[in-house]
XYZ file of N, CA and C in Angstrom:
369
model
N -35.747 43.176 -51.692
C -35.369 43.359 -50.310
C -35.344 42.007 -49.605
N -34.273 41.693 -48.968
C -34.171 40.459 -48.186
C -34.803 40.697 -46.819
N -35.573 39.735 -46.365
C -36.289 39.896 -45.101
C -35.459 39.512 -43.884
N -34.359 38.822 -44.084
C -33.429 38.528 -42.994
C -32.001 38.701 -43.512
N -31.097 38.847 -42.600
C -29.674 38.898 -42.948
C -29.063 37.526 -42.688
N -27.870 37.328 -43.206
C -27.173 36.074 -42.934
C -26.931 35.931 -41.432
N -26.609 37.041 -40.781
C -26.369 37.021 -39.345
C -27.636 36.600 -38.590
N -28.789 37.138 -38.973
C -30.057 36.756 -38.338
C -30.309 35.264 -38.542
N -30.148 34.807 -39.775
C -30.389 33.394 -40.085
C -29.518 32.486 -39.223
N -28.239 32.823 -39.121
C -27.298 31.962 -38.380
C -27.424 32.111 -36.867
N -27.400 33.352 -36.388
C -27.273 33.591 -34.946
C -28.616 33.613 -34.212
N -29.628 34.251 -34.787
C -30.914 34.369 -34.099
C -31.780 33.141 -34.370
N -31.952 32.802 -35.646
C -32.779 31.657 -36.020
C -32.064 30.334 -35.748
N -30.759 30.312 -35.916
C -29.999 29.081 -35.694
C -29.941 28.187 -36.910
N -30.017 28.778 -38.101
C -29.976 28.014 -39.345
C -28.637 27.350 -39.582
N -28.662 26.262 -40.313
C -27.460 25.460 -40.543
C -26.929 25.540 -41.971
N -27.523 26.401 -42.813
C -27.061 26.530 -44.189
C -25.637 27.033 -44.260
N -24.931 26.671 -45.329
C -23.542 27.094 -45.504
C -23.482 28.582 -45.830
N -22.543 29.272 -45.221
C -22.436 30.715 -45.375
C -22.289 31.154 -46.825
N -21.562 30.387 -47.647
C -21.334 30.792 -49.034
C -22.609 30.708 -49.877
N -23.609 29.954 -49.444
C -24.857 29.819 -50.190
C -25.957 30.746 -49.681
N -25.783 31.305 -48.497
C -26.888 31.970 -47.815
C -27.412 33.215 -48.509
N -26.547 34.067 -49.012
C -27.014 35.319 -49.599
C -28.024 35.057 -50.717
N -27.682 34.170 -51.620
C -28.575 33.846 -52.731
C -29.850 33.166 -52.280
N -29.755 32.272 -51.305
C -30.934 31.569 -50.811
C -31.877 32.505 -50.059
N -31.307 33.425 -49.300
C -32.124 34.403 -48.589
C -32.842 35.309 -49.587
N -32.132 35.721 -50.626
C -32.762 36.545 -51.671
C -33.884 35.763 -52.363
N -33.620 34.492 -52.678
C -34.633 33.661 -53.342
C -35.859 33.486 -52.447
N -35.646 33.241 -51.172
C -36.763 33.086 -50.235
C -37.556 34.386 -50.127
N -36.868 35.510 -50.126
C -37.540 36.809 -50.032
C -38.379 37.088 -51.275
N -37.860 36.735 -52.441
C -38.627 36.890 -53.680
C -39.864 36.004 -53.641
N -39.718 34.785 -53.150
C -40.846 33.874 -53.041
C -41.901 34.410 -52.074
N -41.460 34.985 -50.964
C -42.402 35.595 -50.016
C -43.165 36.728 -50.695
N -42.452 37.558 -51.457
C -43.133 38.638 -52.169
C -44.163 38.090 -53.153
N -43.831 37.012 -53.831
C -44.776 36.402 -54.770
C -45.987 35.836 -54.029
N -45.751 35.150 -52.927
C -46.847 34.540 -52.169
C -47.770 35.583 -51.535
N -47.225 36.738 -51.213
C -48.025 37.796 -50.579
C -48.488 38.832 -51.603
N -48.265 38.556 -52.872
C -48.673 39.466 -53.951
C -48.095 40.870 -53.736
N -46.863 40.927 -53.248
C -46.127 42.177 -52.997
C -46.821 43.104 -51.994
N -47.655 42.556 -51.154
C -48.328 43.389 -50.149
C -47.338 43.963 -49.144
N -46.291 43.211 -48.829
C -45.290 43.710 -47.882
C -44.573 44.907 -48.490
N -44.221 44.803 -49.757
C -43.561 45.915 -50.438
C -44.488 47.124 -50.514
N -45.777 46.883 -50.713
C -46.742 47.981 -50.860
C -46.893 48.790 -49.570
N -46.956 48.106 -48.435
C -47.163 48.818 -47.170
C -45.853 49.126 -46.448
N -44.794 48.429 -46.802
C -43.507 48.602 -46.129
C -43.372 47.633 -44.969
N -42.253 46.957 -44.912
C -42.021 45.953 -43.871
C -42.164 46.562 -42.477
N -41.668 47.773 -42.284
C -41.719 48.412 -40.963
C -43.144 48.755 -40.536
N -44.069 48.791 -41.488
C -45.464 49.095 -41.161
C -46.281 47.849 -40.833
N -45.691 46.668 -40.931
C -46.362 45.442 -40.511
C -46.394 45.402 -38.990
N -47.312 44.629 -38.451
C -47.321 44.444 -36.999
C -46.076 43.674 -36.588
N -45.750 43.735 -35.312
C -44.591 42.995 -34.815
C -44.757 41.495 -35.074
N -45.987 40.994 -34.904
C -46.253 39.582 -35.183
C -45.985 39.252 -36.645
N -46.491 40.094 -37.551
C -46.287 39.860 -38.978
C -44.804 39.906 -39.338
N -44.078 40.879 -38.813
C -42.640 40.973 -39.086
C -41.919 39.713 -38.633
N -42.225 39.255 -37.436
C -41.591 38.042 -36.923
C -41.927 36.822 -37.754
N -43.196 36.713 -38.169
C -43.622 35.564 -38.972
C -42.965 35.583 -40.351
N -42.823 36.768 -40.954
C -42.173 36.873 -42.261
C -40.707 36.466 -42.143
N -40.026 36.933 -41.105
C -38.622 36.568 -40.900
C -38.477 35.061 -40.675
N -39.340 34.498 -39.836
C -39.272 33.061 -39.564
C -39.569 32.264 -40.826
N -40.574 32.687 -41.575
C -40.917 32.012 -42.825
C -39.749 32.057 -43.806
N -39.078 33.196 -43.879
C -37.912 33.327 -44.765
C -36.830 32.323 -44.365
N -36.562 32.223 -43.084
C -35.544 31.276 -42.601
C -35.969 29.829 -42.862
N -37.235 29.527 -42.644
C -37.739 28.176 -42.921
C -37.623 27.839 -44.402
N -37.869 28.830 -45.266
C -37.723 28.608 -46.709
C -36.267 28.346 -47.073
N -35.364 29.094 -46.461
C -33.932 28.865 -46.716
C -33.568 27.444 -46.306
N -34.012 27.017 -45.132
C -33.748 25.640 -44.692
C -34.301 24.630 -45.698
N -35.519 24.886 -46.178
C -36.138 23.981 -47.145
C -35.313 23.933 -48.434
N -34.849 25.085 -48.887
C -34.039 25.134 -50.104
C -32.690 24.445 -49.911
N -32.107 24.573 -48.734
C -30.837 23.895 -48.441
C -31.034 22.384 -48.519
N -32.136 21.901 -47.978
C -32.383 20.462 -47.936
C -32.901 19.896 -49.248
N -33.685 20.681 -50.004
C -34.390 20.133 -51.161
C -34.057 20.796 -52.492
N -33.238 21.810 -52.482
C -32.942 22.537 -53.710
C -33.929 23.671 -53.921
N -33.660 24.495 -54.910
C -34.461 25.696 -55.119
C -35.454 25.581 -56.259
N -35.543 24.437 -56.902
C -36.431 24.284 -58.047
C -37.766 23.672 -57.635
N -38.818 24.478 -57.510
C -40.116 23.890 -57.188
C -40.663 23.107 -58.366
N -41.360 22.043 -58.069
C -41.996 21.254 -59.117
C -41.022 20.569 -60.046
N -39.826 20.228 -59.578
C -38.821 19.626 -60.443
C -38.942 18.105 -60.537
N -40.028 17.560 -60.002
C -40.200 16.120 -60.042
C -40.434 15.643 -61.480
N -40.037 14.421 -61.774
C -40.206 13.861 -63.113
C -41.633 13.370 -63.280
N -42.319 13.816 -64.322
C -43.644 13.309 -64.634
C -43.547 12.164 -65.619
N -42.673 12.313 -66.616
C -42.462 11.227 -67.569
C -41.078 11.363 -68.177
N -40.560 10.244 -68.616
C -39.227 10.214 -69.196
C -39.188 9.102 -70.227
N -38.657 9.400 -71.391
C -38.560 8.392 -72.445
C -37.143 8.358 -72.997
N -36.663 7.155 -73.243
C -35.369 6.968 -73.868
C -35.475 5.737 -74.756
N -35.408 5.941 -76.055
C -35.612 4.887 -77.046
C -36.951 4.192 -76.784
N -36.933 2.910 -76.455
C -38.204 2.216 -76.240
C -38.568 2.074 -74.755
N -37.803 2.693 -73.892
C -38.101 2.643 -72.457
C -38.812 3.934 -72.051
N -39.863 3.793 -71.265
C -40.604 4.964 -70.809
C -40.923 4.826 -69.341
N -40.679 5.885 -68.591
C -41.007 5.936 -67.176
C -41.986 7.082 -66.987
N -43.119 6.801 -66.383
C -44.112 7.833 -66.097
C -44.578 7.667 -64.665
N -44.658 8.758 -63.966
C -45.113 8.718 -62.583
C -46.376 9.555 -62.466
N -47.400 8.986 -61.847
C -48.617 9.761 -61.607
C -48.373 10.682 -60.431
N -48.585 11.916 -60.644
C -48.368 12.900 -59.591
C -49.608 12.966 -58.705
N -49.386 12.818 -57.419
C -50.479 13.004 -56.475
C -50.897 14.466 -56.512
N -52.048 14.716 -56.012
C -52.470 16.109 -55.937
C -51.474 16.863 -55.076
N -50.864 17.877 -55.661
C -49.825 18.605 -54.953
C -50.406 19.563 -53.935
N -49.767 19.602 -52.813
C -50.121 20.599 -51.808
C -49.539 21.932 -52.272
N -50.125 23.049 -51.875
C -49.640 24.334 -52.387
C -48.176 24.598 -52.066
N -47.721 24.213 -50.880
C -46.319 24.464 -50.521
C -45.368 23.597 -51.341
N -45.835 22.426 -51.784
C -45.010 21.598 -52.667
C -44.906 22.215 -54.049
N -46.029 22.743 -54.543
C -46.043 23.344 -55.871
C -45.142 24.569 -55.927
N -45.100 25.322 -54.854
C -44.297 26.540 -54.811
C -42.860 26.234 -54.422
N -42.650 25.169 -53.655
C -41.310 24.766 -53.259
C -40.781 25.485 -52.037
N -41.682 25.804 -51.098
C -41.220 26.537 -49.918
C -41.270 25.718 -48.635
N -41.932 24.602 -48.628
C -42.050 23.788 -47.421
C -43.296 24.139 -46.623
N -43.861 23.139 -45.987
C -45.112 23.302 -45.260
C -45.005 24.306 -44.120
N -43.954 24.243 -43.308
C -43.860 25.109 -42.134
C -43.677 26.561 -42.533
N -42.930 26.812 -43.589
C -42.771 28.184 -44.072
C -44.108 28.713 -44.579
N -44.830 27.885 -45.333
C -46.141 28.265 -45.866
C -47.105 28.603 -44.730
N -47.201 27.707 -43.753
C -48.139 27.907 -42.652
C -47.768 29.116 -41.800
N -46.480 29.346 -41.608
C -46.035 30.507 -40.839
C -46.403 31.795 -41.555
N -46.173 31.849 -42.862
C -46.517 33.040 -43.640
C -48.030 33.212 -43.749
N -48.753 32.122 -43.815
C -50.209 32.166 -43.909
C -50.823 32.885 -42.711
N -50.222 32.736 -41.539
C -50.734 33.354 -40.316
C -50.721 34.877 -40.358
N -49.929 35.467 -41.242
C -49.810 36.924 -41.293
C -51.028 37.594 -41.911
N -51.829 36.843 -42.673
C -52.961 37.431 -43.372
C -52.562 38.114 -44.668
N -51.301 37.993 -45.056
C -50.797 38.674 -46.259
C -50.896 37.829 -47.514
N -51.349 36.580 -47.403
C -51.376 35.671 -48.545
C -52.762 35.543 -49.177
N -53.637 36.504 -48.955
C -54.971 36.430 -49.562
C -54.856 36.328 -51.068
N -55.743 35.568 -51.657
C -55.699 35.378 -53.104
C -54.915 34.141 -53.435
N -54.944 33.763 -54.690
C -54.311 32.523 -55.112
C -53.128 32.794 -56.021
N -52.021 32.145 -55.723
C -50.844 32.249 -56.582
C -50.810 31.096 -57.551
N -51.284 29.922 -57.093
C -51.221 28.728 -57.946
C -52.587 28.211 -58.267
Protein backbone atom coordinates (compact mmCIF):
# COMPACT_ATOMS: atom_id res chain seq x y z
CA UNK A 1 0.00 0.00 0.00
CA UNK A 2 1.38 3.40 -0.95
CA UNK A 3 1.00 5.98 1.79
CA UNK A 4 0.70 8.93 -0.59
CA UNK A 5 -0.44 9.44 -4.15
CA UNK A 6 1.50 11.19 -6.87
CA UNK A 7 -1.04 14.01 -6.65
CA UNK A 8 -0.46 14.38 -2.88
CA UNK A 9 3.31 14.37 -3.36
CA UNK A 10 3.19 17.04 -6.07
CA UNK A 11 0.28 19.27 -5.07
CA UNK A 12 0.00 19.02 -1.27
CA UNK A 13 3.60 18.30 -0.25
CA UNK A 14 5.14 20.25 -3.13
CA UNK A 15 7.63 17.58 -4.18
CA UNK A 16 9.86 18.16 -7.18
CA UNK A 17 10.40 14.56 -8.35
CA UNK A 18 9.72 13.75 -12.00
CA UNK A 19 6.25 12.37 -12.63
CA UNK A 20 7.52 9.34 -14.59
CA UNK A 21 9.61 8.19 -11.59
CA UNK A 22 7.14 8.91 -8.81
CA UNK A 23 4.99 5.78 -8.76
CA UNK A 24 7.95 3.48 -8.20
CA UNK A 25 9.63 5.80 -5.70
CA UNK A 26 6.44 6.21 -3.69
CA UNK A 27 6.02 2.43 -3.60
CA UNK A 28 9.66 2.00 -2.54
CA UNK A 29 9.29 4.61 0.22
CA UNK A 30 6.09 2.92 1.43
CA UNK A 31 7.82 -0.47 1.58
CA UNK A 32 10.66 1.11 3.54
CA UNK A 33 8.18 2.67 5.98
CA UNK A 34 6.59 -0.74 6.49
CA UNK A 35 10.02 -2.24 7.17
CA UNK A 36 10.97 0.53 9.61
CA UNK A 37 7.68 0.20 11.49
CA UNK A 38 7.80 -3.62 11.47
CA UNK A 39 4.47 -3.61 9.55
CA UNK A 40 2.65 -2.08 12.51
CA UNK A 41 0.75 0.26 10.19
CA UNK A 42 -0.45 -2.69 8.14
CA UNK A 43 -1.41 -4.56 11.32
CA UNK A 44 -3.64 -1.82 12.74
CA UNK A 45 -4.67 -0.19 9.45
CA UNK A 46 -3.63 3.26 8.29
CA UNK A 47 -7.10 4.69 8.99
CA UNK A 48 -6.82 3.56 12.62
CA UNK A 49 -3.70 5.67 13.24
CA UNK A 50 -4.13 9.03 14.92
CA UNK A 51 -4.37 12.06 12.68
CA UNK A 52 -0.86 13.05 13.81
CA UNK A 53 0.53 9.61 12.93
CA UNK A 54 -1.18 9.62 9.52
CA UNK A 55 0.25 13.04 8.72
CA UNK A 56 3.73 12.07 9.89
CA UNK A 57 3.69 8.85 7.82
CA UNK A 58 2.62 10.78 4.71
CA UNK A 59 5.26 13.46 5.28
CA UNK A 60 7.93 10.84 5.93
CA UNK A 61 6.97 9.05 2.71
CA UNK A 62 7.34 12.29 0.74
CA UNK A 63 10.67 13.08 2.43
CA UNK A 64 11.91 9.59 1.52
CA UNK A 65 10.88 10.11 -2.10
CA UNK A 66 12.81 13.40 -2.13
CA UNK A 67 15.83 11.63 -0.63
CA UNK A 68 15.64 8.88 -3.25
CA UNK A 69 15.33 11.45 -6.06
CA UNK A 70 18.46 13.22 -4.83
CA UNK A 71 20.56 10.23 -3.73
CA UNK A 72 19.23 7.14 -5.49
CA UNK A 73 17.38 4.19 -4.03
CA UNK A 74 20.29 1.97 -3.02
CA UNK A 75 21.05 2.27 0.70
CA UNK A 76 24.59 1.50 1.74
CA UNK A 77 25.92 1.65 -1.83
CA UNK A 78 29.12 3.39 -0.79
CA UNK A 79 32.42 1.77 -1.80
CA UNK A 80 34.29 0.12 1.07
CA UNK A 81 37.12 -1.26 -1.02
CA UNK A 82 38.02 -1.65 -4.65
CA UNK A 83 40.88 -3.51 -6.30
CA UNK A 84 42.06 -3.54 -9.88
CA UNK A 85 45.30 -5.37 -10.67
CA UNK A 86 47.85 -3.87 -8.27
CA UNK A 87 45.83 -0.77 -7.39
CA UNK A 88 43.62 -0.84 -4.31
CA UNK A 89 41.29 1.79 -2.91
CA UNK A 90 39.82 1.32 0.55
CA UNK A 91 37.75 3.79 2.49
CA UNK A 92 37.16 3.56 6.22
CA UNK A 93 33.48 3.89 6.82
CA UNK A 94 32.50 6.19 9.64
CA UNK A 95 29.97 4.88 12.03
CA UNK A 96 26.79 5.02 10.01
CA UNK A 97 23.76 6.77 11.30
CA UNK A 98 20.62 4.62 11.11
CA UNK A 99 19.01 6.74 8.39
CA UNK A 100 22.16 6.43 6.28
CA UNK A 101 22.22 2.66 6.67
CA UNK A 102 18.59 2.39 5.61
CA UNK A 103 18.85 5.08 2.92
CA UNK A 104 15.85 7.17 3.86
CA UNK A 105 17.37 10.48 4.97
CA UNK A 106 17.51 12.06 8.40
CA UNK A 107 14.32 14.15 8.17
CA UNK A 108 12.22 11.22 6.98
CA UNK A 109 13.63 9.05 9.79
CA UNK A 110 12.99 11.67 12.47
CA UNK A 111 9.49 12.39 11.19
CA UNK A 112 8.57 8.70 11.24
CA UNK A 113 10.23 8.24 14.63
CA UNK A 114 7.76 10.72 16.15
CA UNK A 115 4.85 8.37 15.42
CA UNK A 116 5.96 5.79 17.99
CA UNK A 117 5.65 3.07 15.33
CA UNK A 118 9.39 2.39 14.99
CA UNK A 119 9.92 0.54 18.28
CA UNK A 120 12.51 -2.17 17.99
CA UNK A 121 15.59 -2.35 15.83
CA UNK A 122 15.73 -2.91 12.10
CA UNK A 123 19.48 -2.53 11.74
